[in-house]
XYZ file of C-alpha atoms in Angstrom:
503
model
C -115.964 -0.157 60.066
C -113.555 -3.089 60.349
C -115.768 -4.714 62.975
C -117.886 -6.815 60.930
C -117.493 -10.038 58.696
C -116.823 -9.033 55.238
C -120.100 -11.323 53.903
C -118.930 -10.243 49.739
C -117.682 -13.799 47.763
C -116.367 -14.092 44.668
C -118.712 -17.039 43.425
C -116.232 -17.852 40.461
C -112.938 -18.385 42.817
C -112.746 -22.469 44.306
C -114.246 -20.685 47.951
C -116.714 -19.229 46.038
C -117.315 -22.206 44.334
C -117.177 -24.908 47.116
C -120.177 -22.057 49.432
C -122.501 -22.796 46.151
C -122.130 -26.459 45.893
C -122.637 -26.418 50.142
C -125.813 -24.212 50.005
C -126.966 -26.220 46.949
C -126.563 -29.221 48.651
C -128.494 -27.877 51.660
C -131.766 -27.419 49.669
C -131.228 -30.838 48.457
C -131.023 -32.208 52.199
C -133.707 -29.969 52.778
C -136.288 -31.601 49.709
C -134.902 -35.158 50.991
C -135.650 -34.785 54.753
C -139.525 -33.815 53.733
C -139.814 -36.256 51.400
C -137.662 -39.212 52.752
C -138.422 -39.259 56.287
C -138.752 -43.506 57.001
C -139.592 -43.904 53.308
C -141.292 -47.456 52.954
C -140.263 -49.881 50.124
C -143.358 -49.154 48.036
C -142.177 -45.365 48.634
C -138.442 -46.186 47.709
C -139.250 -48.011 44.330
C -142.610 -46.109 42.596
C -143.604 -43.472 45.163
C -146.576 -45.408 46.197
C -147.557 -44.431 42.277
C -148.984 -40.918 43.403
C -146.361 -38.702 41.797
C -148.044 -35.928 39.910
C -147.866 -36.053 35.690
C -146.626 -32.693 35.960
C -143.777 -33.103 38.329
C -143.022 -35.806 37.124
C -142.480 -34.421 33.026
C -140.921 -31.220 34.502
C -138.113 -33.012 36.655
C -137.607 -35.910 33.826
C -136.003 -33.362 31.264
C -133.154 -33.034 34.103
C -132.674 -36.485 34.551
C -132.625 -37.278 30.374
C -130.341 -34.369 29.496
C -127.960 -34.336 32.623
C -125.054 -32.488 32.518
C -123.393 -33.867 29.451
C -126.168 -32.372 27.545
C -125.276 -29.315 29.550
C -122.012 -29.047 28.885
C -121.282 -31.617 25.400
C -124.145 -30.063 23.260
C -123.452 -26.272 23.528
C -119.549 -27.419 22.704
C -120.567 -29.754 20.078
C -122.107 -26.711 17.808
C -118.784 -25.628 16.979
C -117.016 -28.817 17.841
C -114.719 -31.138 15.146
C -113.299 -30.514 11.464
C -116.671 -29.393 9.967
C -118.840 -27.188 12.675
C -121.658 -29.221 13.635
C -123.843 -26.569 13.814
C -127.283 -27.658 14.466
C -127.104 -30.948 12.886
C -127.995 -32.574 16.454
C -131.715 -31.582 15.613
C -131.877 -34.682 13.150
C -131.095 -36.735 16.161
C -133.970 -35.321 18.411
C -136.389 -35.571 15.700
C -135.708 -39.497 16.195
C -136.006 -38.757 20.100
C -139.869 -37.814 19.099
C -140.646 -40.454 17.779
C -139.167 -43.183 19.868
C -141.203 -41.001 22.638
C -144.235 -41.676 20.818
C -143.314 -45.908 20.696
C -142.863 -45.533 24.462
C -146.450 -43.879 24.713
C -148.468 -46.031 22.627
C -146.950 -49.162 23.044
C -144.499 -49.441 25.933
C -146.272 -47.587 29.189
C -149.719 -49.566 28.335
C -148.231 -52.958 28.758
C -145.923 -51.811 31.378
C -149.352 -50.657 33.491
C -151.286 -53.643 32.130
C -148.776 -56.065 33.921
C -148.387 -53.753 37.281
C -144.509 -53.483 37.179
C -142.261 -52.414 39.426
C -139.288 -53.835 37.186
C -140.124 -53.233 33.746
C -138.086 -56.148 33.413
C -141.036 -58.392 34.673
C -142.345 -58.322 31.230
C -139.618 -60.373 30.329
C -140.199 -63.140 32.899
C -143.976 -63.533 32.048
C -143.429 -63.315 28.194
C -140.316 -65.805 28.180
C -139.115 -66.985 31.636
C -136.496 -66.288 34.445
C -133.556 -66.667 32.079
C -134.783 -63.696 30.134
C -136.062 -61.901 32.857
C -132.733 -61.338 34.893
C -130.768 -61.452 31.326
C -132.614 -58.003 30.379
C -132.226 -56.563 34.227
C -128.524 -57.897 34.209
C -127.750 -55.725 30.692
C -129.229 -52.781 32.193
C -127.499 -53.076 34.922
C -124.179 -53.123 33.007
C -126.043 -50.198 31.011
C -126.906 -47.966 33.416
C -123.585 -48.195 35.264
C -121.501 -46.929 32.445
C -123.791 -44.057 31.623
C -124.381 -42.953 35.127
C -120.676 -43.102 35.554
C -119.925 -41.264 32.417
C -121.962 -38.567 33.672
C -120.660 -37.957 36.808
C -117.098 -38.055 35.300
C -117.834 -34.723 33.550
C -119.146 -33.243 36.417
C -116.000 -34.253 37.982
C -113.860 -33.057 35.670
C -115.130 -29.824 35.368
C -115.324 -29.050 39.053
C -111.737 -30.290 39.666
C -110.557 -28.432 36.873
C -112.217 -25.030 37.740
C -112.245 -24.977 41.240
C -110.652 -28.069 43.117
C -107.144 -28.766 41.723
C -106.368 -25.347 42.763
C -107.005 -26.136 46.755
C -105.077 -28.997 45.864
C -107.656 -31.589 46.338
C -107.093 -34.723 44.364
C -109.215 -36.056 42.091
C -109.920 -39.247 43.165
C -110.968 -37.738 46.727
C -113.741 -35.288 44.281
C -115.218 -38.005 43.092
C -116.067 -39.471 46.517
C -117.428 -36.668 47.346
C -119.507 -36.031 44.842
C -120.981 -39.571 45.131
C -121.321 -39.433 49.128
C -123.536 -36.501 48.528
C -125.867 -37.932 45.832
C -125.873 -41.043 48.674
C -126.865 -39.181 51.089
C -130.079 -37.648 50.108
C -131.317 -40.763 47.991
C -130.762 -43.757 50.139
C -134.147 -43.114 52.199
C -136.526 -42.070 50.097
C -135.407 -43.029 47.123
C -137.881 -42.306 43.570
C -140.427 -40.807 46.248
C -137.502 -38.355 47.211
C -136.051 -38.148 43.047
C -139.270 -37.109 41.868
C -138.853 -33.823 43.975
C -135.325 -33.372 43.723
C -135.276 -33.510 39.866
C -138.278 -30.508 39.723
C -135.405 -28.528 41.540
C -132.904 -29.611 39.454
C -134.284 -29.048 36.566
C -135.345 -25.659 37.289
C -132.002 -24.628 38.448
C -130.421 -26.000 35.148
C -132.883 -23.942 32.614
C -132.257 -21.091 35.101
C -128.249 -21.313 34.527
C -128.926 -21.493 30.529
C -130.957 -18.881 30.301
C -128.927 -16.598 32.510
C -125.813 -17.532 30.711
C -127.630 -16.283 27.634
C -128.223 -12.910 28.822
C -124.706 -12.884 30.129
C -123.292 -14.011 26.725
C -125.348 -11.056 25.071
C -123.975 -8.367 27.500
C -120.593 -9.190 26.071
C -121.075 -9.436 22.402
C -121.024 -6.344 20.582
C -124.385 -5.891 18.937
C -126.232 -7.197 22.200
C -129.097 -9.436 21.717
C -129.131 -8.910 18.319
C -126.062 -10.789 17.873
C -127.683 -13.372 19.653
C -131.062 -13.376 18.076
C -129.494 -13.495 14.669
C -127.995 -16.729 15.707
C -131.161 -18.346 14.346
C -130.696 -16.709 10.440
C -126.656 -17.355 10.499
C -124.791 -20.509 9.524
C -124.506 -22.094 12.806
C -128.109 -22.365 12.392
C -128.217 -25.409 9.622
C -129.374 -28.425 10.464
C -127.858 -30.343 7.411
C -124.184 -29.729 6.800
C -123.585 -31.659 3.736
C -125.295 -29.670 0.339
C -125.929 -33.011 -2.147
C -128.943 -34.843 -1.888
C -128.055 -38.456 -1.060
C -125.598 -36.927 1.585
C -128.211 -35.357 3.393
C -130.654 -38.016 3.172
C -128.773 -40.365 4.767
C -127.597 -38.225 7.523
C -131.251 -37.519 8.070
C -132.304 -41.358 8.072
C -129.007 -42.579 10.096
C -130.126 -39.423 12.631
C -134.095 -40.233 13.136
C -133.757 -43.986 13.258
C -130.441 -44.305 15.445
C -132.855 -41.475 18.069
C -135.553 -43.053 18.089
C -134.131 -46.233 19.161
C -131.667 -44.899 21.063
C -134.607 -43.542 23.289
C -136.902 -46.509 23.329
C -133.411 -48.168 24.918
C -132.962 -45.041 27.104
C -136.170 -44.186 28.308
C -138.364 -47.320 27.632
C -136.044 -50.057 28.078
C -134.337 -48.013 31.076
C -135.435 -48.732 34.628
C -134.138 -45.010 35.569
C -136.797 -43.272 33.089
C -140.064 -45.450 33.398
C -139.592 -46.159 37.175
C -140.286 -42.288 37.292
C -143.569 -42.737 34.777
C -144.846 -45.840 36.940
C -144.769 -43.684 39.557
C -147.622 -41.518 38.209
C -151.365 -42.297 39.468
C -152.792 -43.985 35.959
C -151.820 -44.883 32.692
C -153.586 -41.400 31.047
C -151.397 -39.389 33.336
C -148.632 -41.298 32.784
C -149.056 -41.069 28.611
C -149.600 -36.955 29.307
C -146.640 -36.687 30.891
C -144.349 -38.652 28.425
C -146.309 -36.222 25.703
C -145.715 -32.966 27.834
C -142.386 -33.909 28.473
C -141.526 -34.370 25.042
C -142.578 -31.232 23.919
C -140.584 -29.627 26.536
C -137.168 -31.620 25.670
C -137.408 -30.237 21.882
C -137.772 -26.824 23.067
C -134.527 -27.187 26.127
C -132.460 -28.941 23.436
C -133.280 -25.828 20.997
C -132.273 -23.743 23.679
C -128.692 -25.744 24.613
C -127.819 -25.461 21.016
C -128.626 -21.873 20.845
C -126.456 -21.143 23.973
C -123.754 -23.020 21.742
C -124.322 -21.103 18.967
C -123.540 -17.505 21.027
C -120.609 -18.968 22.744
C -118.584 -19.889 19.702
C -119.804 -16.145 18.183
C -118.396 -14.575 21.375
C -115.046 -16.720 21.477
C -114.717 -14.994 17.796
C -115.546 -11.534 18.451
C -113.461 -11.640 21.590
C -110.590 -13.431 20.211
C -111.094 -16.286 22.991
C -108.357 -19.360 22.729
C -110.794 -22.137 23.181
C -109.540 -25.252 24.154
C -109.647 -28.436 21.953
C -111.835 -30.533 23.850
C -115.386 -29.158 23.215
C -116.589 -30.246 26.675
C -114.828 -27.224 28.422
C -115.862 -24.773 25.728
C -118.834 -23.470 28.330
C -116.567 -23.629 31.448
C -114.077 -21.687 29.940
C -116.046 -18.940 29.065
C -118.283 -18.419 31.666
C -115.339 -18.741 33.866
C -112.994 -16.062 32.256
C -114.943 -14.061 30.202
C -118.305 -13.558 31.345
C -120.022 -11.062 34.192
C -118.369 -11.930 37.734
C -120.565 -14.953 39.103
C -121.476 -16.866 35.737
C -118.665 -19.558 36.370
C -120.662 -20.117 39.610
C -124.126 -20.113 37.650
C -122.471 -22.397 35.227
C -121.765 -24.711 37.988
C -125.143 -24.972 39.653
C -126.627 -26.009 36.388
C -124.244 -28.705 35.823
C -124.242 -29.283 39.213
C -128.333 -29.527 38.793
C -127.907 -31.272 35.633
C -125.676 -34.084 36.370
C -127.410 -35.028 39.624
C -130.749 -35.069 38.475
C -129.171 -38.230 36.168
C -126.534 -39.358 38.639
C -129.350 -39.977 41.451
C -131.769 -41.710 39.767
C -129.406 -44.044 38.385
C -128.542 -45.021 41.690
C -132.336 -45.751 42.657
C -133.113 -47.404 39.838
C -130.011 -49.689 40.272
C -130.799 -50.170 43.746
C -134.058 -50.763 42.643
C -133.526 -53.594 40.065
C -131.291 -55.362 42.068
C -133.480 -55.685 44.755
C -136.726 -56.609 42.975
C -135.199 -58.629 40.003
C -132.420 -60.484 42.320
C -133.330 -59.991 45.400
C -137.156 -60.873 45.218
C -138.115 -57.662 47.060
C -141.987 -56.569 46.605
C -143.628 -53.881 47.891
C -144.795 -55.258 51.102
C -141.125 -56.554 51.739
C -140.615 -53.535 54.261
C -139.238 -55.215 57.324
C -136.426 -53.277 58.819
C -134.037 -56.435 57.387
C -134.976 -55.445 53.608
C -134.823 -51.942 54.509
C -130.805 -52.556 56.049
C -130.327 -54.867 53.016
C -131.735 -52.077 50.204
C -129.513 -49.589 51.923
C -126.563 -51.369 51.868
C -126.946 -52.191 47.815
C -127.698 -48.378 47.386
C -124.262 -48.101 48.876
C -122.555 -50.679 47.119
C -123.517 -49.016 43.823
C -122.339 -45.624 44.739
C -119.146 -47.478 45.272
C -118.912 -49.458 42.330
C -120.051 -46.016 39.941
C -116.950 -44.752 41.859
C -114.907 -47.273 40.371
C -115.888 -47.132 36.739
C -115.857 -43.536 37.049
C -111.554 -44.078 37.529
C -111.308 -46.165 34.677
C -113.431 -44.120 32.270
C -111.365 -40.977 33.436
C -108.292 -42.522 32.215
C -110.019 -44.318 29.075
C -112.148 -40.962 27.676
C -110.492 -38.402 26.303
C -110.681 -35.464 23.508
C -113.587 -36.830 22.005
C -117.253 -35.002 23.054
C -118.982 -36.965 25.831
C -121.933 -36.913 23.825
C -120.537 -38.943 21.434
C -119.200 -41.151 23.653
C -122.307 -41.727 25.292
C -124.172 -43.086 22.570
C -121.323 -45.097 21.094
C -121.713 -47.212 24.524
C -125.265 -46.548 24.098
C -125.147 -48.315 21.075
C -123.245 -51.063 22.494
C -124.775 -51.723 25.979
C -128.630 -51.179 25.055
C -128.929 -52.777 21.945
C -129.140 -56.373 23.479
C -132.196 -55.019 25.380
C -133.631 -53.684 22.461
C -133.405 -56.744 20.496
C -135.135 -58.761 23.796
C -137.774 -56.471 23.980
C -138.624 -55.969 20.146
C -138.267 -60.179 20.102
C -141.025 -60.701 22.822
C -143.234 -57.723 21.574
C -143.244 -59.008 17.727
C -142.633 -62.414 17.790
C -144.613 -65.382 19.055
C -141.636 -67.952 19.179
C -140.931 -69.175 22.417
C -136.710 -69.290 23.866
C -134.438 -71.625 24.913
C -133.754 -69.593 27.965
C -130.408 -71.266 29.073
C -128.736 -69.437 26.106
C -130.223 -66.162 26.283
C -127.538 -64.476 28.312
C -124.829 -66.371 25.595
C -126.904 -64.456 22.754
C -126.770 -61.259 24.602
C -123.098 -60.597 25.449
C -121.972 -62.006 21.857
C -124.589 -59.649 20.075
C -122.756 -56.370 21.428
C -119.392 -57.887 20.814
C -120.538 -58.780 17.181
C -121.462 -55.566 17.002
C -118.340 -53.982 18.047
C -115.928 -56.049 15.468
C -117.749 -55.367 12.439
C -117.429 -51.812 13.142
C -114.141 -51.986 14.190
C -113.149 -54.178 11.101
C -114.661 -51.894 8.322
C -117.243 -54.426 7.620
C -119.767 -51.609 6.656
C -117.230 -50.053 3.592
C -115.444 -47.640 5.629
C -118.899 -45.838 6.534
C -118.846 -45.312 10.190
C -122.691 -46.140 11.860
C -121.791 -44.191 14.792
C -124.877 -43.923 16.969
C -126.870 -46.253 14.252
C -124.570 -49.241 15.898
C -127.030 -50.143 18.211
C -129.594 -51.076 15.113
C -127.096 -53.329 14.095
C -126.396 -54.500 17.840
C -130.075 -55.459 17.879
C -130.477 -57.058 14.784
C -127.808 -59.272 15.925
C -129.373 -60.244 18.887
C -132.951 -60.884 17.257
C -130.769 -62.950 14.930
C -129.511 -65.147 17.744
C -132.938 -65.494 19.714
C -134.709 -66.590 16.062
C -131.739 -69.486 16.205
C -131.822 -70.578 19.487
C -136.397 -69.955 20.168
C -138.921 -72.294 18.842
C -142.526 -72.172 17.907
C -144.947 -71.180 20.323
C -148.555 -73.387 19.490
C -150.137 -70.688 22.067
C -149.509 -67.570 20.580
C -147.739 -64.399 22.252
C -148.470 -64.387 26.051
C -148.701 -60.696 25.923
C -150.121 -58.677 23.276
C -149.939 -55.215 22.219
């Protein structure tokens, strides 16, 4: 009657908006305190390697998609000149089988050796040149994508819900990093592991809800939405001549597949989580589990795409040009009351199931392969020292993040992740694929020279039409790599003992 505290919210206003993010948060705090509490070193960097398989496949498709999948893949469906339809399948069908390199090849020598760095490898295969040249590159790497992230995350919370309180941008992306600080900077993978499982659910939850929200709106219900599968947006190759499609389809599976032996096997972030698991059989069933499951959530992210575009139609929606904010703007003006919020907790839940482990696994590298932390360094120095490099990387993703706001623009962020992929990874790549197939030793000294010119290489023949005015796209990093294989043949040398490590 008056007397009590009106308790109803409108989720999709910036109040509304700024309670989810705070209770979300909370549950985060909540994970981090049980898992966290005076987290040892060993704890902080492979979670003592008992993570469970399962937890560990389940919370990893967070951390690979993140919230640019979330957001850049339903947009990209209907995105650019020519609808893109479904054409992103011919990229994960390379994501399978770099998954399946990883599995075979890449997680037994990783456990063989004991890493904590996957980096190590390079060290005992070629020496310390190599060995801080690969950590060094992903470094660089994993900066720029964990920034890029973040920055649509960002965006898209600004945009819907902060600008309008007035809050400047620059002051929401501090905050958006201090709370990704604050529940990783104790516990670290031990703490990740948990935090993605939760993240991940939340994220499949938001899809999935957004697709039942989508079909209350359209006008034949979930028909409309099942008959997504048997309409146009449903082809995979957009292009009807033979040799048109074929090379789509080989410029697709080989540009994913090594685009996720750079991600995922070359990537501290991804295979700190799989050293983490008990054995090497675990960790292989996970990789296999979770690759199973990414096919099916990336089928799922397309199909969302697919029924947004069909509902902007039949509802005469003005979409904006930049395909990112396709989702936002529709579940924030013309879905049920609440789905702007639901959108937000699964790009909330997307983007900092990436944005955290980034930060660990930079924290990580830095102190193993720089810093010459082990395991058993777990004095309360290395722990003050550890903390204060997770800190100065929050910082420093807060600075990129400013310059890649005022750099990206109008293009998909999916596409401008893996051009930089392309460009930062493929010097690992070519390291890796070097000491794994070769049995020439390096003149160490002028590995680092070989790896920044290889990228830069890389960048000027595209950029100078070199390939006939046929744009590589995400296939730049093969030809990043094959530069850089090029320059370690010049500067290496015959080994008379044979490959230190072999498959």
């Amino acid at each position: 009657m008056g007397t009590g505290i009106d308790l109803m919210i409108e989720w999709d206003s910036p109040i509304g908006v700024l309670c989810g993010v705070a209770i979300y948060f909370s549950a985060l705090m909540l994970i981090a305190w049980r898992t966290g509490h005076n987290a040892s070193n060993a704890q902080f960097f492979l979670a003592s390697r008992r993570a469970s398989w399962l937890v560990v496949a389940f919370g990893m498709i967070g951390a690979t998609l993140s919230g640019i999948t979330f957001t850049s893949i339903p947009g990209l469906v209907g995105s650019g000149k020519e609808n893109r339809c479904f054409s992103y399948l011919l990229l994960v069908t390379g994501y399978v089988l770099g998954y399946a390199f990883i599995a075979t090849v890449l997680l037994p020598l990783y456990y063989r050796l004991n890493l904590t760095s996957i980096y190590g490898y390079l060290g005992s295969r070629f020496g310390p040149w190599s060995f801080r040249t690969g950590s060094a590159m992903f470094l660089a790497s994993q900066l720029l994508m964990s920034s890029l992230r973040l920055l649509l995350l960002v965006e898209v919370v600004h945009r819907f819900a902060l600008a309008e309180l007035g809050v400047p941008f620059w002051v929401s992306s501090i905050v958006s990093l201090a709370l990704i600080w604050t529940y990783t900077f104790r516990g670290g993978i031990h703490t990740i592991v948990w935090t993605d499982l939760f993240q991940t659910a939340c994220m499949l939850f938001a899809a999935g809800w957004t697709i039942w929200a989508v079909a209350q709106r359209l006008e034949g219900g979930w028909s409309d939405v099942s008959g997504v599968w048997s309409s146009e947006s449903a082809r995979v190759f957009l292009h009807h001549d033979f040799g048109s499609n074929a090379w789509h389809f080989a410029q697709a599976v080989i540009s994913g597949a090594l685009i996720t032996i750079a991600m995922t096997g070359l990537d501290q972030d991804m295979m700190q989580k799989n050293l983490a698991c008990r054995t090497l059989s675990q960790s292989r069933l996970n990789m296999m589990v979770f690759t199973a499951l990414l096919v099916l959530v990336n089928l799922v992210f397309l199909w969302l795409g697919a029924v947004l575009y069909l509902t902007a139609r039949q509802r005469g929606i003005d979409l904006p040009t930049d395909s990112d904010l396709v989702f936002p703007t529709i579940a924030f003006g013309h879905l049920l009351p609440g789905a702007g919020a639901i959108f937000l907790l699964g790009l909330i839940a997307a983007t900092f199931s990436g944005a955290d482990a980034s930060l660990t696994a930079l924290t990580t590298s830095t102190c193993v392969d720089f810093l010459g932390f082990t395991d058993h360094s777990d004095d309360r120095v290395h722990r003050h020292i550890r903390t204060a490099v997770h800190l100065s990387y929050a910082l420093l993703t807060y600075a990129v993040m400013m310059v890649l706001h005022r750099w990206t623009g109008g293009q998909a962020t999916i596409l401008t992740l893996l051009s930089l992929v392309g460009l930062t990874y493929g010097p690992l790549l070519g390291l890796f694929a070097f000491g794994l197939f070769s049995t020439r030793r390096l003149r160490e000294p002028l590995v680092p020279l070989i790896c920044l010119a290889a990228p830069i290489g890389a960048f000027w023949l595209e950029a100078s039409n070199f390939f006939c005015g046929v744009r590589l796209g995400s296939l730049l990093i093969l030809v990043n790599a094959a530069l850089t294989i090029a320059g370690l043949m010049a500067i290496s040398r015959v080994n008379p003992a044979g490959l230190t490590h072999k498959l």
